[in-house]
mmCIF file of C-alpha atoms in Angstrom:
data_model
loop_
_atom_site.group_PDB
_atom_site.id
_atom_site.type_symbol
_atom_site.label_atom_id
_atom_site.label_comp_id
_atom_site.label_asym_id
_atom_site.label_seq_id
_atom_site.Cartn_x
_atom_site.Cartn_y
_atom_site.Cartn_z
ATOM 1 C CA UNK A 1 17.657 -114.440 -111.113
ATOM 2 C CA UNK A 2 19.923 -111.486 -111.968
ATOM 3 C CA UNK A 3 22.557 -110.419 -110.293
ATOM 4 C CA UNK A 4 22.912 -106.421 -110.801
ATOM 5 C CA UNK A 5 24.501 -105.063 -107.772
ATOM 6 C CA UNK A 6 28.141 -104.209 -109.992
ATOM 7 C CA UNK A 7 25.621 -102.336 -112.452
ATOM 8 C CA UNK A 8 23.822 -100.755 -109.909
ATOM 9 C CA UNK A 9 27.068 -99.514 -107.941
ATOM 10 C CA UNK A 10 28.665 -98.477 -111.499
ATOM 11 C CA UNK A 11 25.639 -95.747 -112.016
ATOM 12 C CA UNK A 12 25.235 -94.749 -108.322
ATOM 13 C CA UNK A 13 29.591 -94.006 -108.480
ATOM 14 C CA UNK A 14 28.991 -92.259 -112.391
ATOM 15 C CA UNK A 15 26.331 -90.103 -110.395
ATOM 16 C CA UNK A 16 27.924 -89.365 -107.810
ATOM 17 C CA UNK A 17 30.560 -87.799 -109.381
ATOM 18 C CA UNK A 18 28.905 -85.757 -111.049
ATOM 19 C CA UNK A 19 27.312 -84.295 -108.562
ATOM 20 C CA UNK A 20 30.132 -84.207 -105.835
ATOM 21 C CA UNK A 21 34.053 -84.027 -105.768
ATOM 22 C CA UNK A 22 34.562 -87.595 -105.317
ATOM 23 C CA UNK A 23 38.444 -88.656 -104.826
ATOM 24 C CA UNK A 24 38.886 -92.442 -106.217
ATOM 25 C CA UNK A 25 42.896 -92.155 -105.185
ATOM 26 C CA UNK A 26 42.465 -93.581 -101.700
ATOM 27 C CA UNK A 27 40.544 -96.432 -100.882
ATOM 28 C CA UNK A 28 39.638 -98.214 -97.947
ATOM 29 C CA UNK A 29 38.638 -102.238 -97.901
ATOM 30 C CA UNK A 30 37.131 -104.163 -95.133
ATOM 31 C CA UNK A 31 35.036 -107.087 -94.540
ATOM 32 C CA UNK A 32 32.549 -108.048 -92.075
ATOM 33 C CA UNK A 33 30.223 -110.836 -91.431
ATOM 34 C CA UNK A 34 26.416 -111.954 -90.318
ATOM 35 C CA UNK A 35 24.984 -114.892 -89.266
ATOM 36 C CA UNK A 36 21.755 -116.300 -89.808
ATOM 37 C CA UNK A 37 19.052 -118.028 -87.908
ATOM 38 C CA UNK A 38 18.155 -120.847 -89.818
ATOM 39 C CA UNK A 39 19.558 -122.938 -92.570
ATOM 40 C CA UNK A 40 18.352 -122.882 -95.769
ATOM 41 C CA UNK A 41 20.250 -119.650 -97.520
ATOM 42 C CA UNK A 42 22.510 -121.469 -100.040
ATOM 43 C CA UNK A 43 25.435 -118.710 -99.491
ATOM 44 C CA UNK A 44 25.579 -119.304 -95.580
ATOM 45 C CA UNK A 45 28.311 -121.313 -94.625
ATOM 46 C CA UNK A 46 30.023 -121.982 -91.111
ATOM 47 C CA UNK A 47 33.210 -119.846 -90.845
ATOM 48 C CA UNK A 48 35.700 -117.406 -88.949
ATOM 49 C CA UNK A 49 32.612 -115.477 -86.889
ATOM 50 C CA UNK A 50 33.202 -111.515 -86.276
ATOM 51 C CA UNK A 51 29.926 -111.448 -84.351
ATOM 52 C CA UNK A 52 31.157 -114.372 -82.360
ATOM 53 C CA UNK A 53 28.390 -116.637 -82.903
ATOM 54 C CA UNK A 54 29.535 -119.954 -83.103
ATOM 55 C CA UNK A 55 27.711 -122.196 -84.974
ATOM 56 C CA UNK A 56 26.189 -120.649 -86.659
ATOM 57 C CA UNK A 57 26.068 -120.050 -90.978
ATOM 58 C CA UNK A 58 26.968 -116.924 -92.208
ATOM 59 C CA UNK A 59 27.975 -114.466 -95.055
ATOM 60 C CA UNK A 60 31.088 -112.337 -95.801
ATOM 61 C CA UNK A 61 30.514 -109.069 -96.963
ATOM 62 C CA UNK A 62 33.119 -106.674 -98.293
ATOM 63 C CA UNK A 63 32.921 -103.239 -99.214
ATOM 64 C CA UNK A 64 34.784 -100.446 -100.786
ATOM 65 C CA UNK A 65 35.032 -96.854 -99.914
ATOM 66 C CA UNK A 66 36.784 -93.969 -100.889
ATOM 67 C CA UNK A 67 38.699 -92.352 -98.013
ATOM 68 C CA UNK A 68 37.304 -88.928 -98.518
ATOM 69 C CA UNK A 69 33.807 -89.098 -98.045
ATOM 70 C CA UNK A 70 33.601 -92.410 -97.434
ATOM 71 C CA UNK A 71 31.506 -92.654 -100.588
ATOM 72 C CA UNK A 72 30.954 -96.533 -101.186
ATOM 73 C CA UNK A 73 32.348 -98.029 -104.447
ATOM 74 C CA UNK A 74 31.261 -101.582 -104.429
ATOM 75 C CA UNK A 75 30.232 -104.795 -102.268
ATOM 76 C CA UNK A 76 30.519 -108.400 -102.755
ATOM 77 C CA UNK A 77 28.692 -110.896 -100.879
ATOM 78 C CA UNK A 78 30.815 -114.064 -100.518
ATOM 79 C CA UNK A 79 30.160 -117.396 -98.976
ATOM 80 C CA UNK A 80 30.658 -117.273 -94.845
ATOM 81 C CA UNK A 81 33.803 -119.936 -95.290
ATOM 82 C CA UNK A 82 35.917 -117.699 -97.543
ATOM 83 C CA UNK A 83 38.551 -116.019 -95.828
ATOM 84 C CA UNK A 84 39.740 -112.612 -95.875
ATOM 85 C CA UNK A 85 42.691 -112.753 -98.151
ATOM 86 C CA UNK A 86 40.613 -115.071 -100.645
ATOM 87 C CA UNK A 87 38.553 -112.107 -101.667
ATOM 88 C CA UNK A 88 41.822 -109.998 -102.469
ATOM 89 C CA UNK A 89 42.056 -111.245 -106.331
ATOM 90 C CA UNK A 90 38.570 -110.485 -107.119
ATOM 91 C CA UNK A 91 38.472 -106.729 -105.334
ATOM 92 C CA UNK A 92 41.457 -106.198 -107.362
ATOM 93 C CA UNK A 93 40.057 -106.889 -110.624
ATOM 94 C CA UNK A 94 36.375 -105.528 -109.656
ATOM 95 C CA UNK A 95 38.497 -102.090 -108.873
ATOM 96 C CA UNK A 96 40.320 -101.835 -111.972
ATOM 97 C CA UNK A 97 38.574 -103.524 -114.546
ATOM 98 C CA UNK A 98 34.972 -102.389 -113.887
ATOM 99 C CA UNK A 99 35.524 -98.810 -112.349
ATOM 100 C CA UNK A 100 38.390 -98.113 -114.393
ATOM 101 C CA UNK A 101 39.992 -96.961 -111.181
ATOM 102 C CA UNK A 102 43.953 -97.137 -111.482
ATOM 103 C CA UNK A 103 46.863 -96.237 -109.462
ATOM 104 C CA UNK A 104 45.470 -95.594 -106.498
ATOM 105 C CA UNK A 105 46.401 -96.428 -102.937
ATOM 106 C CA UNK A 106 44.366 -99.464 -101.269
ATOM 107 C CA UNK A 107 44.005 -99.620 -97.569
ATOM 108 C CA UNK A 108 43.369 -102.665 -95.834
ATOM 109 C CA UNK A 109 44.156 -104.543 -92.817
ATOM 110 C CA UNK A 110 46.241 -106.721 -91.932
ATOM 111 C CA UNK A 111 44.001 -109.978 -92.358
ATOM 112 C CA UNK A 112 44.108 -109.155 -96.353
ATOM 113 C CA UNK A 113 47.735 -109.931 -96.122
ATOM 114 C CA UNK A 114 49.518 -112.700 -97.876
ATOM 115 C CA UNK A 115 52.863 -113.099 -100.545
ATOM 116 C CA UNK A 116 50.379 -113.529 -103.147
ATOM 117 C CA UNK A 117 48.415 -111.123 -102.556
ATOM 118 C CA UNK A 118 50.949 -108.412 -102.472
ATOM 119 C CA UNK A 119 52.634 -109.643 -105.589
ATOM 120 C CA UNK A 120 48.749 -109.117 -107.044
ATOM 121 C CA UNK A 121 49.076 -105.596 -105.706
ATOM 122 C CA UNK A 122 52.577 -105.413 -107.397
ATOM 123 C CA UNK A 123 51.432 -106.438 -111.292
ATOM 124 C CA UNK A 124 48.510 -104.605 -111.253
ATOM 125 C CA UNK A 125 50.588 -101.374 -110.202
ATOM 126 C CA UNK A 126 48.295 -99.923 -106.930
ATOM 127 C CA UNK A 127 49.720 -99.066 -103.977
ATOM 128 C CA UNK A 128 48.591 -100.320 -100.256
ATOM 129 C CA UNK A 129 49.057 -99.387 -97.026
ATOM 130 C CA UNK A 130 48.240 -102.153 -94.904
ATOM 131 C CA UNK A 131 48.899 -103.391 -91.270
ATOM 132 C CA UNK A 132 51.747 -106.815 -90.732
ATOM 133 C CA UNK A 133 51.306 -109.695 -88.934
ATOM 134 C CA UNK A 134 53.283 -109.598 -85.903
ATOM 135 C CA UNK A 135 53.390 -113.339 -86.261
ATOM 136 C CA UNK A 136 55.676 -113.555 -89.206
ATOM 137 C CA UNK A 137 59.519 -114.086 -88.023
ATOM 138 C CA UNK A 138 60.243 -111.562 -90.782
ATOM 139 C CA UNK A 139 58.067 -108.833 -89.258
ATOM 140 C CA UNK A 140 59.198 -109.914 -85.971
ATOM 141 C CA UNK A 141 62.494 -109.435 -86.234
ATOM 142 C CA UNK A 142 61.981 -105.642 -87.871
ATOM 143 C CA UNK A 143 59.922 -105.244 -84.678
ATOM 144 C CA UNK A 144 62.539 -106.295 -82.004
ATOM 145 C CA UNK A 145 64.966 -104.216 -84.291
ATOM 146 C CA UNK A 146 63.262 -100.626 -83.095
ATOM 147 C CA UNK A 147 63.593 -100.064 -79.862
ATOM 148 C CA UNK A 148 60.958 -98.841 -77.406
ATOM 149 C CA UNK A 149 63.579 -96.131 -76.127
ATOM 150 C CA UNK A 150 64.264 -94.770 -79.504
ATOM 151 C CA UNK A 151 60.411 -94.838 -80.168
ATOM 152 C CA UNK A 152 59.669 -93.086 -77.522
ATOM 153 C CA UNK A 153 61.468 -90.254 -78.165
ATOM 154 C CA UNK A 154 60.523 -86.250 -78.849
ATOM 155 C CA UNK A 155 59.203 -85.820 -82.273
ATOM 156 C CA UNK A 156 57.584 -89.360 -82.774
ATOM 157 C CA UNK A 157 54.625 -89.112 -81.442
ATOM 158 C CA UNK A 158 52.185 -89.078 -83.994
ATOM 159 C CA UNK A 159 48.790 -89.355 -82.344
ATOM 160 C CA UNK A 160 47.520 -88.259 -78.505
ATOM 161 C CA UNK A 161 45.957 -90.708 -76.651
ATOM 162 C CA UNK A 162 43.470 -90.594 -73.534
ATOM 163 C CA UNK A 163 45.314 -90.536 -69.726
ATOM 164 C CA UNK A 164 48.468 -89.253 -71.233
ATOM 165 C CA UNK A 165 48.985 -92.070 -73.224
ATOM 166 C CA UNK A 166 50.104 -91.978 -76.953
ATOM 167 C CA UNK A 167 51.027 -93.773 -80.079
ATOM 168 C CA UNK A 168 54.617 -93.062 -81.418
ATOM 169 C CA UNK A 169 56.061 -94.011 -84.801
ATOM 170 C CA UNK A 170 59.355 -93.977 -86.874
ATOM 171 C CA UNK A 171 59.873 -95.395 -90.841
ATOM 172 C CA UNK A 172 62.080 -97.490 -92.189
ATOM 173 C CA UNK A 173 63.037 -98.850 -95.275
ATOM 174 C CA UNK A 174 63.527 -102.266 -95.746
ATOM 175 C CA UNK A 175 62.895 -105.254 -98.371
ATOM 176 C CA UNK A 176 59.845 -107.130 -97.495
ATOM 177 C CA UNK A 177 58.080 -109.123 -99.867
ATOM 178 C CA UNK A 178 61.412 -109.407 -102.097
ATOM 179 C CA UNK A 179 60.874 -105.331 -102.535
ATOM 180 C CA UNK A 180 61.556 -102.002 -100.683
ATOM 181 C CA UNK A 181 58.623 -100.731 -98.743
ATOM 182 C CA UNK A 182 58.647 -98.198 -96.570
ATOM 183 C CA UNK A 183 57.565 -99.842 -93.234
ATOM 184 C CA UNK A 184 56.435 -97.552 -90.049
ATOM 185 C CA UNK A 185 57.342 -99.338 -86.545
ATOM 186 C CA UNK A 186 54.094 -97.612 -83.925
ATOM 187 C CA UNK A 187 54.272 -98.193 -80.344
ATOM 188 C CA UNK A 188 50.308 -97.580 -78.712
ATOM 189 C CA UNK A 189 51.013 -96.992 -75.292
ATOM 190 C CA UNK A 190 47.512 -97.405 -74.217
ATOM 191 C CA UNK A 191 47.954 -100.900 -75.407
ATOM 192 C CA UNK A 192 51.160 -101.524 -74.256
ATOM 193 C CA UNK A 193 50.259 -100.962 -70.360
ATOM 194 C CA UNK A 194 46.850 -102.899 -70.807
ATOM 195 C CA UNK A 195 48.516 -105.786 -71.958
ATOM 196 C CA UNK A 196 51.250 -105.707 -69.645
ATOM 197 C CA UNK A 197 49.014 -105.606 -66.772
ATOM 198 C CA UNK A 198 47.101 -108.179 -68.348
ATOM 199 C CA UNK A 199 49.927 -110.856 -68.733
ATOM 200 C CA UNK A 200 50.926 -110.148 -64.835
ATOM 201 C CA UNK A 201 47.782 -110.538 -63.635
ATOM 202 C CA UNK A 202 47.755 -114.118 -65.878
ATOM 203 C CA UNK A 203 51.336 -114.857 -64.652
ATOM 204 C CA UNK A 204 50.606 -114.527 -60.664
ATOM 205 C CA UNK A 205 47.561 -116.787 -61.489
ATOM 206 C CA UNK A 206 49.299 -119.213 -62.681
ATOM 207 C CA UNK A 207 52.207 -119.293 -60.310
ATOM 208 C CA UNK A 208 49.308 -119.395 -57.469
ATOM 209 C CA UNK A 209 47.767 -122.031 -58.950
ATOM 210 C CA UNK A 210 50.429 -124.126 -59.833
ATOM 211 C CA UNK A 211 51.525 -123.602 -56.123
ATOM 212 C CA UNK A 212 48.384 -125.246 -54.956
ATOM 213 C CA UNK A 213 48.243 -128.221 -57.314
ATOM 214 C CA UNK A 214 52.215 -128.956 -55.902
ATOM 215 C CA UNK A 215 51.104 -129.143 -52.807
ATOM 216 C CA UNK A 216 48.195 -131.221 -53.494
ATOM 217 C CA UNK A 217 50.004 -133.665 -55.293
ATOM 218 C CA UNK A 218 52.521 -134.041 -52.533
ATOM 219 C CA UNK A 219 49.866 -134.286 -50.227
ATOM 220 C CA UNK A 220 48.347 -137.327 -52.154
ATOM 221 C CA UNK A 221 49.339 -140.353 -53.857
ATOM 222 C CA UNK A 222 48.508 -139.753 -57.562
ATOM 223 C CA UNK A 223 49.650 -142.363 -59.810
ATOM 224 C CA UNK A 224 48.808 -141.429 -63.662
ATOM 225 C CA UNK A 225 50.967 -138.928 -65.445
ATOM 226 C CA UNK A 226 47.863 -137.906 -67.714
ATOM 227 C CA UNK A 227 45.533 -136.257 -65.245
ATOM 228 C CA UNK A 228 48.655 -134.479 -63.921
ATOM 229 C CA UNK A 229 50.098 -132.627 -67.464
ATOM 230 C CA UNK A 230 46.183 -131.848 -67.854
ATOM 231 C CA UNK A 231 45.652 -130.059 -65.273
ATOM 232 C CA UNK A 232 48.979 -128.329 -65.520
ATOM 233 C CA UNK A 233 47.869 -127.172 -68.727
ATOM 234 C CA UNK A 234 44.905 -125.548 -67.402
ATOM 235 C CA UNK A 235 46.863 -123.653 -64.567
ATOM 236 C CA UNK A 236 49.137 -122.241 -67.263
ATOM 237 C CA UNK A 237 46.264 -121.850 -70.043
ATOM 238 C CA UNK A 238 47.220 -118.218 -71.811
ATOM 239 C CA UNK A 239 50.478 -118.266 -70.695
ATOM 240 C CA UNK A 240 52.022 -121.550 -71.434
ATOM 241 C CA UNK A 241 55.164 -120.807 -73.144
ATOM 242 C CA UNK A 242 56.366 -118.707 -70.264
ATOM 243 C CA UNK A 243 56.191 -121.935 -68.082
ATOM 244 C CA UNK A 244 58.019 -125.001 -68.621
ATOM 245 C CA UNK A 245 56.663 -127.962 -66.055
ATOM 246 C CA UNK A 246 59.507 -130.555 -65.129
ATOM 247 C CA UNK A 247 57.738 -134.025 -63.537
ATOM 248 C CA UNK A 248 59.041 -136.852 -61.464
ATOM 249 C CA UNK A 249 57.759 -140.076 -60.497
ATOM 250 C CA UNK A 250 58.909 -141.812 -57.819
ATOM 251 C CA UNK A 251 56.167 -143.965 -56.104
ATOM 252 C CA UNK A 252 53.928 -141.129 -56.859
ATOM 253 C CA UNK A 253 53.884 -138.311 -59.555
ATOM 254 C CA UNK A 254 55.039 -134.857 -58.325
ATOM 255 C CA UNK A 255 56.123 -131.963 -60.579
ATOM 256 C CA UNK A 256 58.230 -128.280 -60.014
ATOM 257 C CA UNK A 257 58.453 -125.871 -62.807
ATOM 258 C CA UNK A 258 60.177 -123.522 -64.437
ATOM 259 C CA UNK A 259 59.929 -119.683 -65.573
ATOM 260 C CA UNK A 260 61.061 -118.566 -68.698
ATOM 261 C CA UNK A 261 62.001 -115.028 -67.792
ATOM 262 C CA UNK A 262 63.862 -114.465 -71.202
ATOM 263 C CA UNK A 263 60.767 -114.939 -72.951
ATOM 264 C CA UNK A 264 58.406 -112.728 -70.688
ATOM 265 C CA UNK A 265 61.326 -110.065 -71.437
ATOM 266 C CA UNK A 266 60.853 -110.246 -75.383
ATOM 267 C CA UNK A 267 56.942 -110.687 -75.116
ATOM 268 C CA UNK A 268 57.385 -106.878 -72.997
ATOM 269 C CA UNK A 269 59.355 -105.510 -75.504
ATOM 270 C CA UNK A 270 56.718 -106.410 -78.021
ATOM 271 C CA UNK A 271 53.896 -105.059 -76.086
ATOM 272 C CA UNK A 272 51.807 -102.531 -78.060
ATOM 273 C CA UNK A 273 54.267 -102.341 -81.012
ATOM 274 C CA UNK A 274 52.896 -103.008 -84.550
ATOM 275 C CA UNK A 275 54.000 -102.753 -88.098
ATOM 276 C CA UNK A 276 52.412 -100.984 -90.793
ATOM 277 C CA UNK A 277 53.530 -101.021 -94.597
ATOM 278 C CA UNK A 278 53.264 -98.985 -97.505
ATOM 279 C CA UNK A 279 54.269 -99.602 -101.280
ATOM 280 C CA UNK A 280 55.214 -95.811 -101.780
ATOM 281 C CA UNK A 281 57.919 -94.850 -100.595
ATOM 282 C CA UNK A 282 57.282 -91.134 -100.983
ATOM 283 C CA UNK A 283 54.534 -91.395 -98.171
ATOM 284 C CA UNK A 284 55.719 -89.335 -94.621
ATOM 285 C CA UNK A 285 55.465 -91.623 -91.740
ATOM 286 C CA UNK A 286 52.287 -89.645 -89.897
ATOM 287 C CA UNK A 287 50.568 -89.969 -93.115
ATOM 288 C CA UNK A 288 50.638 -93.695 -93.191
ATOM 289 C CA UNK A 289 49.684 -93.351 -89.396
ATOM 290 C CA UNK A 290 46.759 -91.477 -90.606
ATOM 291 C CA UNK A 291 45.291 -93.452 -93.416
ATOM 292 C CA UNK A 292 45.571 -96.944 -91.460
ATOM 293 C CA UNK A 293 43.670 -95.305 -88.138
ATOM 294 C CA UNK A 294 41.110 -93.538 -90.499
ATOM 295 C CA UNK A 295 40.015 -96.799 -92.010
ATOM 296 C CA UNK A 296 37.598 -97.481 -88.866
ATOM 297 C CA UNK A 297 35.678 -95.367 -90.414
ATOM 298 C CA UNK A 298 34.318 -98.188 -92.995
ATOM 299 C CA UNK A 299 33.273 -99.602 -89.501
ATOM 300 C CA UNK A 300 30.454 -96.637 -89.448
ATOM 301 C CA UNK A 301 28.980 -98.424 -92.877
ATOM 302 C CA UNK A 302 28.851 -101.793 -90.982
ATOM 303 C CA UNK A 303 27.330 -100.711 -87.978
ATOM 304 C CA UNK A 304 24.928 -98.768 -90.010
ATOM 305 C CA UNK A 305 24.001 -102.076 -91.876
ATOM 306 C CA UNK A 306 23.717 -104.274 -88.947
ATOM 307 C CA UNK A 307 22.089 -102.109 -86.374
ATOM 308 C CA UNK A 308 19.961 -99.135 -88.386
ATOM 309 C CA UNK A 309 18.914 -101.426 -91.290
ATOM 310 C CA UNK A 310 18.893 -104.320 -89.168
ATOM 311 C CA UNK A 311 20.363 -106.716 -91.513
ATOM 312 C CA UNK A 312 21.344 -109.172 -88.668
ATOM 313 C CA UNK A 313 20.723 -111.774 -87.649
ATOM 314 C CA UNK A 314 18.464 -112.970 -90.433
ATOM 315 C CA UNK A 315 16.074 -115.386 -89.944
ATOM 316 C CA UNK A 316 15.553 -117.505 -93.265
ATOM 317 C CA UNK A 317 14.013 -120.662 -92.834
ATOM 318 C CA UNK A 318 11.752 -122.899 -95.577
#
């Protein structure tokens, strides 16, 4: 069995431009996944599951396009256990080495992201614009840095949003990944209220619940401590950090709580806000906007493989 896909994407991309104006300076990289009934395709494996199938085997596929157009460059099929910043190296190298494509801008989300990675990005001189993990300390501290008030001010909002709503962004320069970037701060309003109503709504559950189970352990004579912090646990489930239970035992286990309000106030101020980042620093702030939003389009290419072509789920048995 040969494998020709790379050759066959090589001549389709040589064609291609010379038949259209293709522009190789902007790319956009993205993965998906599909899963497979049965078990006997040697690359399915059991892994992170976009179609949110558990258990069952899958491939990764990633894909290539340029940004204008959407013209695709290449795909790699991958085993369904290798994760997203795993395939990083070998895009890389399929990009420059085989398409001759070089200093060009590579946009990718934030799921590609990792030190090594962008150090590969660094030697092999392209340039990404690519979404942060709010996670890191490092990106959360830039985050609680920019202020929703100062966000939300005339002249940063970059994109118009349904109800009103809006997403509002400012740039900043600062040394992440031991260099400068230029790193855009964008505040999705839309988001911001959804998930503030969300939390709420999660909170007064748990406060009610909670409530009950006090009252039901006072009312009885409950003995073991691990029943108890169980079911605790499942009151609070989603929002256990904002909720620190205190329990006594005297003759019989009872328990009171308490409501970490300082916390709640730093998760709001979070709400909706997300980090971007580009290696050029010569890129405006709405640009960078622009490119990261745009790269749903790659989306339209996955859809189009699993629902036109039908790719999933595929059924491969003996």
């Amino acid at each position: 069995i040969v494998d020709n896909t790379l050759n066959i994407s090589k001549e389709l991309v040589k064609k291609w431009s010379e038949l259209y104006d293709i522009d190789m300076d902007a790319l956009y990289y993205d993965l998906t996944s599909t899963y497979f009934e049965g078990a006997k395709c040697i690359l399915a494996k059991l892994g992170y599951s976009r179609d949110k199938k558990k258990g069952k085997v899958q491939i990764n596929i990633a894909l290539v396009v340029t940004r204008k157009w959407r013209f695709p460059i290449c795909s790699i099929v991958y085993p369904g256990n290798r994760s997203d910043q795993k395939t990083v190296k070998d895009i890389l190298e399929t990009i420059r080495e085989e398409f001759g494509i070089k200093n060009c801008t590579i946009i990718w989300d934030r799921g590609m992201v990792s030190k090594a990675n962008i150090r590969r990005v660094d030697r092999c001189h392209q340039r990404i614009i690519s979404g942060l993990k709010g996670s890191e300390i490092e990106v959360k501290d830039i985050l609680k840095s920019v202020k929703n008030e100062d966000l939300l001010k005339n002249g940063n909002k970059v994109r118009e949003l349904e109800n009103g709503e809006g997403i509002y962004a400012v740039a900043l320069i600062k040394k992440v990944y031991n260099k400068r970037r230029k790193i855009v701060v964008y505040l999705n309003t839309q988001t911001q209220k959804r998930v503030h109503e969300r939390r709420d709504a999660r909170l007064r559950s748990a406060w009610i619940k909670l409530g009950k189970y006090r009252k039901k352990l006072k009312r009885g004579n409950y003995q073991k401590i691990v029943p108890v912090t169980n079911h605790v646990k499942e009151c609070v489930r989603g929002v256990s950090k904002f909720f620190k239970p205190d329990y006594h035992q005297d003759g019989k286990i009872t328990f009171d709580w308490i409501e970490h309000k300082n916390k709640i106030i730093e998760a709001e101020e979070l709400d909706g806000k997300y980090c971007l980042m580009s290696t050029d620093l010569s890129i405006e702030c709405n640009d960078i906007v622009d490119a990261y939003f745009e790269k749903d389009e790659i989306e339209k290419a996955f859809r189009y493989m699993k629902q036109v072509t039908k790719l999933h789920p595929t059924r491969c048995w003996l």
